[in-house]
CSV table of C-alpha atoms in Angstrom, one decimal:
chain,number,residue,atom,x,y,z
A,111,MET,CA,17.5,14.8,5.5
A,112,THR,CA,17.4,11.0,5.9
A,113,ASN,CA,14.8,8.7,4.3
A,114,THR,CA,13.4,8.0,7.8
A,115,GLN,CA,13.0,11.7,8.6
A,116,LEU,CA,11.4,12.4,5.2
A,117,PHE,CA,9.0,9.5,5.8
A,118,THR,CA,8.1,10.5,9.3
A,119,ASP,CA,7.3,14.0,8.0
A,120,HIS,CA,5.3,12.5,5.2
A,121,VAL,CA,3.1,10.5,7.6
A,122,ARG,CA,2.6,13.6,9.8
A,123,THR,CA,1.4,15.5,6.8
A,124,LEU,CA,-1.0,12.7,5.9
A,125,GLN,CA,-2.3,12.6,9.5
A,126,LYS,CA,-2.9,16.3,9.5
A,127,LYS,CA,-4.8,16.2,6.2
A,128,ALA,CA,-6.8,13.1,7.2
A,129,GLU,CA,-7.8,14.6,10.5
A,130,SER,CA,-9.1,17.7,8.7
A,131,ALA,CA,-11.0,15.5,6.1
A,132,LEU,CA,-12.5,13.3,8.9
A,133,ALA,CA,-13.7,16.3,10.8
A,134,ALA,CA,-15.2,17.9,7.7
A,135,THR,CA,-17.1,14.8,6.8
A,136,GLY,CA,-18.2,13.7,10.2
A,137,PHE,CA,-16.0,10.6,10.9
A,138,ASP,CA,-14.2,9.6,14.1
A,139,GLY,CA,-11.5,7.5,12.3
A,140,LEU,CA,-10.5,5.8,9.1
A,141,VAL,CA,-9.6,2.1,8.3
A,142,ILE,CA,-7.6,1.6,5.1
A,143,GLN,CA,-7.2,-2.0,3.8
A,144,ALA,CA,-4.1,-3.1,1.9
A,145,GLY,CA,-6.3,-5.2,-0.4
A,146,ARG,CA,-7.3,-8.8,-1.0
A,147,PRO,CA,-5.3,-11.5,-2.8
A,148,PHE,CA,-7.0,-12.9,-5.9
A,149,THR,CA,-6.8,-16.6,-6.7
A,150,TYR,CA,-7.5,-17.7,-10.2
A,151,PHE,CA,-10.7,-19.8,-10.6
A,152,ALA,CA,-10.1,-23.5,-10.1
A,153,ASP,CA,-6.4,-22.9,-9.6
A,154,ASP,CA,-4.0,-22.7,-6.7
A,155,MET,CA,-2.2,-19.6,-8.1
A,156,ASP,CA,-2.8,-16.0,-7.1
A,157,ALA,CA,-2.7,-13.1,-9.5
A,158,PRO,CA,0.1,-10.6,-9.0
A,159,PHE,CA,-0.9,-8.4,-6.0
A,160,ARG,CA,-1.1,-4.6,-6.1
A,161,THR,CA,-1.6,-2.7,-2.8
A,162,THR,CA,-4.7,-0.4,-2.7
A,163,PRO,CA,-3.5,3.2,-3.6
A,164,HIS,CA,-4.6,4.8,-0.3
A,165,PHE,CA,-2.8,2.2,1.8
A,166,ALA,CA,0.3,2.5,-0.3
A,167,HIS,CA,0.1,6.3,0.1
A,168,TRP,CA,0.6,5.8,3.9
A,169,CYS,CA,2.7,2.7,4.3
A,170,PRO,CA,5.2,0.8,2.1
A,171,LEU,CA,4.4,-2.5,3.8
A,172,GLU,CA,4.0,-5.1,1.0
A,173,GLY,CA,1.4,-7.8,0.8
A,174,PRO,CA,-2.4,-8.2,1.2
A,175,GLN,CA,-4.9,-7.9,4.0
A,176,HIS,CA,-2.9,-5.5,6.2
A,177,LEU,CA,-5.0,-2.8,7.9
A,178,LEU,CA,-4.2,0.8,8.7
A,179,TYR,CA,-6.3,2.7,11.4
A,180,VAL,CA,-6.1,6.5,11.3
A,181,ARG,CA,-7.2,8.0,14.6
A,182,PRO,CA,-7.3,11.8,15.2
A,183,GLY,CA,-4.8,12.8,17.8
A,184,LYS,CA,-3.1,9.4,17.9
A,185,LYS,CA,-0.3,7.7,16.0
A,186,PRO,CA,-1.7,5.7,13.1
A,187,LEU,CA,-1.9,2.0,13.7
A,188,VAL,CA,-0.7,-0.6,11.2
A,189,VAL,CA,-1.7,-4.3,11.8
A,190,ALA,CA,0.4,-6.5,9.6
A,191,VAL,CA,-1.2,-9.8,8.6
A,192,LYS,CA,1.4,-12.6,8.7
A,193,PRO,CA,-0.3,-16.0,8.3
A,194,GLU,CA,0.9,-18.9,10.3
A,195,ASP,CA,1.3,-21.0,7.2
A,196,TYR,CA,3.6,-24.0,6.6
A,197,TRP,CA,3.4,-23.5,2.8
A,198,TYR,CA,4.8,-19.9,2.6
A,199,GLU,CA,7.5,-18.5,4.9
A,200,GLN,CA,6.4,-15.2,6.4
A,201,THR,CA,9.0,-12.6,7.0
A,202,PRO,CA,8.5,-10.7,10.3
A,203,VAL,CA,7.8,-6.9,10.0
A,204,GLY,CA,11.1,-6.2,11.8
A,205,ARG,CA,12.3,-2.6,12.1
A,206,PRO,CA,12.4,-1.1,8.5
A,207,PHE,CA,12.7,2.7,8.2
A,208,TRP,CA,9.0,3.3,8.3
A,209,THR,CA,8.0,1.6,11.5
A,210,ASP,CA,8.7,4.6,13.8
A,211,ALA,CA,5.9,6.5,12.2
A,212,PHE,CA,3.3,4.0,13.3
A,213,ASP,CA,2.1,1.8,16.1
A,214,VAL,CA,2.7,-1.6,14.6
A,215,LYS,CA,1.0,-4.9,15.5
A,216,GLN,CA,1.0,-8.3,13.9
A,217,ALA,CA,-1.9,-10.7,13.4
A,218,PRO,CA,-2.1,-14.3,11.9
A,219,ASP,CA,-5.1,-13.5,9.7
A,220,GLU,CA,-7.4,-10.6,8.7
A,221,PRO,CA,-10.2,-11.3,11.3
A,222,ALA,CA,-7.5,-11.2,14.0
A,223,ALA,CA,-6.2,-8.0,12.5
A,224,TRP,CA,-9.7,-6.4,12.8
A,225,LYS,CA,-9.8,-7.4,16.4
A,226,GLU,CA,-6.4,-5.7,17.0
A,227,LEU,CA,-7.9,-2.4,15.6
A,228,ALA,CA,-10.5,-2.3,18.3
A,229,HIS,CA,-12.1,0.6,16.4
A,230,SER,CA,-14.9,2.6,17.8
A,231,GLY,CA,-17.3,5.5,16.9
A,232,ARG,CA,-18.2,6.4,13.3
A,233,VAL,CA,-15.3,4.9,11.4
A,234,ALA,CA,-14.9,5.1,7.6
A,235,PHE,CA,-13.5,2.3,5.5
A,236,LEU,CA,-11.5,2.4,2.2
A,237,GLY,CA,-10.6,-0.9,0.6
A,238,ASP,CA,-11.6,-3.6,-1.8
A,239,ASP,CA,-13.5,-5.9,0.7
A,240,PRO,CA,-16.6,-4.0,1.9
A,241,HIS,CA,-18.1,-7.2,3.1
A,242,ALA,CA,-15.3,-7.8,5.6
A,243,ALA,CA,-15.7,-4.2,6.8
A,244,GLN,CA,-19.4,-4.7,7.5
A,245,VAL,CA,-18.8,-8.1,9.2
A,246,HIS,CA,-16.3,-6.3,11.5
A,247,GLY,CA,-18.6,-3.5,12.5
A,248,ILE,CA,-18.3,-0.8,9.8
A,249,ALA,CA,-21.7,0.7,9.0
A,250,PRO,CA,-22.8,0.4,5.3
A,251,GLY,CA,-22.9,4.2,5.0
A,252,CYS,CA,-19.3,4.5,6.2
A,253,ILE,CA,-17.8,2.3,3.5
A,254,GLN,CA,-16.1,4.2,0.6
A,255,PRO,CA,-17.8,7.5,1.6
A,256,LEU,CA,-17.7,9.7,-1.4
A,257,ALA,CA,-17.2,13.0,0.4
A,258,LEU,CA,-14.2,11.7,2.4
A,259,LEU,CA,-12.8,9.9,-0.6
A,260,ALA,CA,-12.9,13.0,-2.7
A,261,ARG,CA,-11.0,15.0,-0.2
A,262,LEU,CA,-8.3,12.3,0.3
A,263,ASP,CA,-8.0,11.9,-3.5
A,264,TRP,CA,-7.5,15.6,-3.9
A,265,ASP,CA,-4.8,15.6,-1.2
A,266,ARG,CA,-2.9,12.8,-2.9
A,267,ALA,CA,-2.3,15.1,-5.9
A,268,TYR,CA,0.1,17.2,-3.7
A,269,LYS,CA,3.3,15.4,-3.1
A,270,THR,CA,5.3,15.5,0.1
A,271,PRO,CA,9.2,15.8,0.0
A,272,TYR,CA,9.3,12.1,0.7
A,273,GLU,CA,7.1,11.3,-2.3
A,274,VAL,CA,9.2,13.7,-4.5
A,275,ALA,CA,12.4,11.8,-3.4
A,276,CYS,CA,10.7,8.4,-4.3
A,277,ILE,CA,9.7,9.8,-7.7
A,278,GLU,CA,13.3,10.9,-8.3
A,279,SER,CA,14.7,7.5,-7.3
A,280,ALA,CA,12.2,5.7,-9.5
A,281,GLY,CA,13.1,8.0,-12.4
A,282,ALA,CA,16.8,7.3,-12.0
A,283,LEU,CA,16.1,3.6,-12.0
A,284,ALA,CA,13.9,3.8,-15.0
A,285,ALA,CA,16.6,5.8,-16.9
A,286,LYS,CA,18.9,2.8,-16.5
A,287,GLY,CA,16.3,0.5,-18.0
A,288,HIS,CA,15.6,2.8,-20.9
A,289,LYS,CA,19.4,3.2,-21.7
A,290,ALA,CA,19.7,-0.6,-21.6
A,291,ALA,CA,16.7,-0.9,-23.9
A,292,ARG,CA,18.0,1.6,-26.3
A,293,SER,CA,21.4,-0.1,-26.5
A,294,ALA,CA,19.7,-3.5,-27.1
A,295,PHE,CA,17.6,-1.9,-29.9
A,296,VAL,CA,20.6,-0.3,-31.6
A,297,GLU,CA,22.3,-3.7,-31.5
A,298,GLY,CA,19.3,-5.3,-33.3
A,299,ALA,CA,17.7,-7.1,-30.4
A,300,SER,CA,14.1,-8.4,-30.7
A,301,GLU,CA,11.3,-6.7,-28.8
A,302,LEU,CA,11.4,-9.5,-26.2
A,303,GLU,CA,15.2,-9.2,-25.8
A,304,ILE,CA,14.8,-5.4,-25.4
A,305,HIS,CA,12.2,-6.1,-22.7
A,306,HIS,CA,14.6,-8.5,-20.9
A,307,ALA,CA,17.4,-5.9,-21.1
A,308,TYR,CA,15.2,-3.4,-19.4
A,309,LEU,CA,14.3,-5.8,-16.6
A,310,GLU,CA,17.9,-6.8,-16.1
A,311,ALA,CA,19.0,-3.1,-15.9
A,312,VAL,CA,16.4,-2.2,-13.3
A,313,GLY,CA,16.7,-5.5,-11.4
A,314,CYS,CA,13.1,-6.6,-11.2
A,315,VAL,CA,10.7,-9.1,-12.7
A,316,ASP,CA,7.6,-8.3,-14.9
A,317,LYS,CA,5.1,-8.2,-12.0
A,318,ASP,CA,7.1,-5.5,-10.2
A,319,LEU,CA,7.0,-3.0,-13.1
A,320,PRO,CA,4.5,-0.1,-12.6
A,321,TYR,CA,3.2,-0.7,-16.1
A,322,GLU,CA,3.5,-3.6,-18.6
A,323,THR,CA,6.0,-3.1,-21.4
A,324,ILE,CA,4.3,-1.6,-24.5
């Protein structure tokens, strides 16, 4: 089975579980936020960004402020936020393997993304910006609702075949890093040099590691 087929089945499974959770907790839909960027105080530099776990569970779209709208009986909607910014070049969403599983729209900023959602009814919100959710029409009692969150967190513990394949790929990549780190250690490298050997073997920079080197 191809990666695209595995991912499509993954989203179908999440949709089915989400619909069941929404019905059980009395919600008509769910908005999941990718997360806010964090800029260091009195600086022009952002902290390394990590997507909120529930958004990442559904969609591998990287970057902050994107929105996902889960609607019972409908294809989930992803609104990708791509700022019209002369300072940073924005890559269009394009047609990566995951797009067929969603309705995909693009917006220049987060307020415009909320307008693209056009949500209605009693809609729950999961994300790190509850203020923005309220500003855009989510009732206070629908923000991070514990009953719904508990069900979704429980469902995340059961991995789909797509997630199992991702774990296997990550494990194979990490094994390359650990072999390189061991070789560097045997050759008498310093801790910093061992760390660099690991990064070179897996082909990433520090901020892309799931955990910092111990």
